[in-house]
Amino acid sequence: QVQLVEPGGGLVQPGGSLRLSCAASIPILSLYDMGWYRQASGKQRELVALITADSNTNYADAVKGRFTISRDNAKRTVYLRMTNLESQDTAVYYCKAGRGNYNYWGQGTQVTVSS
């Protein structure tokens, strides 16, 4: 049973920073594309950042220049470094692992940006 665990959410002030992590119980994480998604209240889930198995990255326009996705395959962990946070970044953030027809989701972690 694959599990993705995402500690690291919380309350942060506008302009602040936060790092999310996603620990995956996948034996060979390097084979998987990894992504961070978010879902704000009343909105659809959207892709925030993606890092492929080859470590190519892609970001949503709204977070370019502020968020950085990275991976440590040896630790089977993916990170999302978020800086200059805005109130619009408030959402539940989900980690996803994907390879072909296999997709796994974490349970989500709440990030609230508020003064």
PDB file of C-alpha atoms in Angstrom:
ATOM      1  CA  GLN A   1       0.000   0.000   0.000  1.00  0.00           C
ATOM      2  CA  VAL A   2       1.603   3.230  -1.168  1.00  0.00           C
ATOM      3  CA  GLN A   3       1.410   6.131   1.239  1.00  0.00           C
ATOM      4  CA  LEU A   4       2.302   9.774   0.753  1.00  0.00           C
ATOM      5  CA  VAL A   5       2.596  11.756   3.966  1.00  0.00           C
ATOM      6  CA  GLU A   6       2.716  15.544   3.895  1.00  0.00           C
ATOM      7  CA  PRO A   7       3.720  17.287   7.106  1.00  0.00           C
ATOM      8  CA  GLY A   8       4.680  20.939   7.002  1.00  0.00           C
ATOM      9  CA  GLY A   9       1.504  22.969   6.556  1.00  0.00           C
ATOM     10  CA  GLY A  10       0.325  25.679   8.878  1.00  0.00           C
ATOM     11  CA  LEU A  11      -0.410  29.357   9.337  1.00  0.00           C
ATOM     12  CA  VAL A  12       1.978  31.920   7.886  1.00  0.00           C
ATOM     13  CA  GLN A  13       1.813  35.672   7.451  1.00  0.00           C
ATOM     14  CA  PRO A  14       1.712  37.288   4.020  1.00  0.00           C
ATOM     15  CA  GLY A  15       5.220  37.594   2.655  1.00  0.00           C
ATOM     16  CA  GLY A  16       6.384  34.654   4.738  1.00  0.00           C
ATOM     17  CA  SER A  17       7.867  31.321   3.740  1.00  0.00           C
ATOM     18  CA  LEU A  18       7.031  27.690   4.313  1.00  0.00           C
ATOM     19  CA  ARG A  19       8.428  24.368   3.190  1.00  0.00           C
ATOM     20  CA  LEU A  20       6.196  21.393   2.561  1.00  0.00           C
ATOM     21  CA  SER A  21       7.533  17.873   2.370  1.00  0.00           C
ATOM     22  CA  CYS A  22       6.068  14.679   1.003  1.00  0.00           C
ATOM     23  CA  ALA A  23       7.459  11.377   2.231  1.00  0.00           C
ATOM     24  CA  ALA A  24       6.579   8.488  -0.069  1.00  0.00           C
ATOM     25  CA  SER A  25       6.575   4.790   0.722  1.00  0.00           C
ATOM     26  CA  ILE A  26       7.535   4.017  -2.879  1.00  0.00           C
ATOM     27  CA  PRO A  27      10.633   1.805  -3.126  1.00  0.00           C
ATOM     28  CA  ILE A  28      12.027   3.450  -6.269  1.00  0.00           C
ATOM     29  CA  LEU A  29      10.709   7.001  -6.152  1.00  0.00           C
ATOM     30  CA  SER A  30      13.079   8.034  -8.924  1.00  0.00           C
ATOM     31  CA  LEU A  31      10.795   6.345 -11.456  1.00  0.00           C
ATOM     32  CA  TYR A  32       7.872   8.623 -10.624  1.00  0.00           C
ATOM     33  CA  ASP A  33       6.847  12.098 -11.649  1.00  0.00           C
ATOM     34  CA  MET A  34       5.964  14.046  -8.512  1.00  0.00           C
ATOM     35  CA  GLY A  35       3.622  16.975  -8.217  1.00  0.00           C
ATOM     36  CA  TRP A  36       2.148  19.386  -5.743  1.00  0.00           C
ATOM     37  CA  TYR A  37      -1.457  20.396  -6.217  1.00  0.00           C
ATOM     38  CA  ARG A  38      -3.702  22.675  -4.210  1.00  0.00           C
ATOM     39  CA  GLN A  39      -7.387  23.147  -3.700  1.00  0.00           C
ATOM     40  CA  ALA A  40      -8.788  26.343  -2.274  1.00  0.00           C
ATOM     41  CA  SER A  41     -12.221  26.424  -0.701  1.00  0.00           C
ATOM     42  CA  GLY A  42     -14.885  26.330  -3.393  1.00  0.00           C
ATOM     43  CA  LYS A  43     -12.390  25.858  -6.212  1.00  0.00           C
ATOM     44  CA  GLN A  44     -11.081  22.978  -8.270  1.00  0.00           C
ATOM     45  CA  ARG A  45      -7.814  21.280  -7.499  1.00  0.00           C
ATOM     46  CA  GLU A  46      -4.992  22.739  -9.568  1.00  0.00           C
ATOM     47  CA  LEU A  47      -1.412  21.853 -10.350  1.00  0.00           C
ATOM     48  CA  VAL A  48       1.110  24.019  -8.513  1.00  0.00           C
ATOM     49  CA  ALA A  49       4.431  22.429  -9.428  1.00  0.00           C
ATOM     50  CA  LEU A  50       5.710  19.297 -11.107  1.00  0.00           C
ATOM     51  CA  ILE A  51       9.076  17.569 -11.087  1.00  0.00           C
ATOM     52  CA  THR A  52       9.531  14.703 -13.498  1.00  0.00           C
ATOM     53  CA  ALA A  53      11.494  11.522 -12.970  1.00  0.00           C
ATOM     54  CA  ASP A  54      14.261  13.262 -14.949  1.00  0.00           C
ATOM     55  CA  SER A  55      14.032  16.247 -12.553  1.00  0.00           C
ATOM     56  CA  ASN A  56      12.562  18.645 -15.081  1.00  0.00           C
ATOM     57  CA  THR A  57      10.299  21.161 -13.383  1.00  0.00           C
ATOM     58  CA  ASN A  58       7.160  23.024 -14.326  1.00  0.00           C
ATOM     59  CA  TYR A  59       5.201  25.627 -12.368  1.00  0.00           C
ATOM     60  CA  ALA A  60       1.825  27.263 -12.463  1.00  0.00           C
ATOM     61  CA  ASP A  61       2.077  30.890 -13.577  1.00  0.00           C
ATOM     62  CA  ALA A  62       0.715  32.063 -10.223  1.00  0.00           C
ATOM     63  CA  VAL A  63       3.691  30.642  -8.311  1.00  0.00           C
ATOM     64  CA  LYS A  64       6.582  31.062 -10.749  1.00  0.00           C
ATOM     65  CA  GLY A  65       9.523  32.750  -9.087  1.00  0.00           C
ATOM     66  CA  ARG A  66       8.089  32.155  -5.603  1.00  0.00           C
ATOM     67  CA  PHE A  67       7.814  28.366  -5.269  1.00  0.00           C
ATOM     68  CA  THR A  68      10.492  25.734  -5.832  1.00  0.00           C
ATOM     69  CA  ILE A  69       9.914  22.010  -6.116  1.00  0.00           C
ATOM     70  CA  SER A  70      12.735  19.561  -5.482  1.00  0.00           C
ATOM     71  CA  ARG A  71      13.229  15.895  -4.782  1.00  0.00           C
ATOM     72  CA  ASP A  72      15.580  13.673  -2.815  1.00  0.00           C
ATOM     73  CA  ASN A  73      15.147  10.188  -4.219  1.00  0.00           C
ATOM     74  CA  ALA A  74      17.430   8.616  -1.624  1.00  0.00           C
ATOM     75  CA  LYS A  75      15.145   9.933   1.116  1.00  0.00           C
ATOM     76  CA  ARG A  76      12.048   9.254  -1.004  1.00  0.00           C
ATOM     77  CA  THR A  77      10.906  12.784  -0.305  1.00  0.00           C
ATOM     78  CA  VAL A  78       9.696  15.688  -2.398  1.00  0.00           C
ATOM     79  CA  TYR A  79       9.700  19.280  -1.199  1.00  0.00           C
ATOM     80  CA  LEU A  80       7.880  22.460  -2.043  1.00  0.00           C
ATOM     81  CA  ARG A  81       9.601  25.606  -0.895  1.00  0.00           C
ATOM     82  CA  MET A  82       7.151  28.499  -0.842  1.00  0.00           C
ATOM     83  CA  THR A  83       8.296  32.091  -0.441  1.00  0.00           C
ATOM     84  CA  ASN A  84       6.611  35.500  -0.555  1.00  0.00           C
ATOM     85  CA  LEU A  85       3.326  33.833   0.274  1.00  0.00           C
ATOM     86  CA  GLU A  86       0.091  35.590  -0.545  1.00  0.00           C
ATOM     87  CA  SER A  87      -3.431  35.189   0.776  1.00  0.00           C
ATOM     88  CA  GLN A  88      -4.360  33.614  -2.561  1.00  0.00           C
ATOM     89  CA  ASP A  89      -2.005  30.744  -1.746  1.00  0.00           C
ATOM     90  CA  THR A  90      -4.310  29.611   1.055  1.00  0.00           C
ATOM     91  CA  ALA A  91      -5.428  26.078   0.215  1.00  0.00           C
ATOM     92  CA  VAL A  92      -5.064  22.426   1.019  1.00  0.00           C
ATOM     93  CA  TYR A  93      -1.883  21.214  -0.650  1.00  0.00           C
ATOM     94  CA  TYR A  94      -1.660  17.670  -1.969  1.00  0.00           C
ATOM     95  CA  CYS A  95       1.298  15.609  -3.080  1.00  0.00           C
ATOM     96  CA  LYS A  96       0.918  13.245  -6.024  1.00  0.00           C
ATOM     97  CA  ALA A  97       3.125  10.480  -7.392  1.00  0.00           C
ATOM     98  CA  GLY A  98       2.503   9.339 -10.942  1.00  0.00           C
ATOM     99  CA  ARG A  99       3.892   6.715 -13.276  1.00  0.00           C
ATOM    100  CA  GLY A 100       1.882   5.561 -16.265  1.00  0.00           C
ATOM    101  CA  ASN A 101      -1.542   4.468 -15.069  1.00  0.00           C
ATOM    102  CA  TYR A 102      -0.466   4.523 -11.436  1.00  0.00           C
ATOM    103  CA  ASN A 103      -1.294   7.662  -9.477  1.00  0.00           C
ATOM    104  CA  TYR A 104      -1.094   8.100  -5.732  1.00  0.00           C
ATOM    105  CA  TRP A 105      -2.245  11.029  -3.600  1.00  0.00           C
ATOM    106  CA  GLY A 106      -1.395  12.229  -0.146  1.00  0.00           C
ATOM    107  CA  GLN A 107      -4.037  13.211   2.358  1.00  0.00           C
ATOM    108  CA  GLY A 108      -3.330  16.925   2.026  1.00  0.00           C
ATOM    109  CA  THR A 109      -2.034  19.599   4.354  1.00  0.00           C
ATOM    110  CA  GLN A 110      -3.611  22.968   5.052  1.00  0.00           C
ATOM    111  CA  VAL A 111      -1.666  26.127   4.301  1.00  0.00           C
ATOM    112  CA  THR A 112      -3.241  29.357   5.503  1.00  0.00           C
ATOM    113  CA  VAL A 113      -1.730  32.724   4.651  1.00  0.00           C
ATOM    114  CA  SER A 114      -3.151  35.392   6.913  1.00  0.00           C
ATOM    115  CA  SER A 115      -2.109  38.207   9.183  1.00  0.00           C
TER     116      SER A 115
END
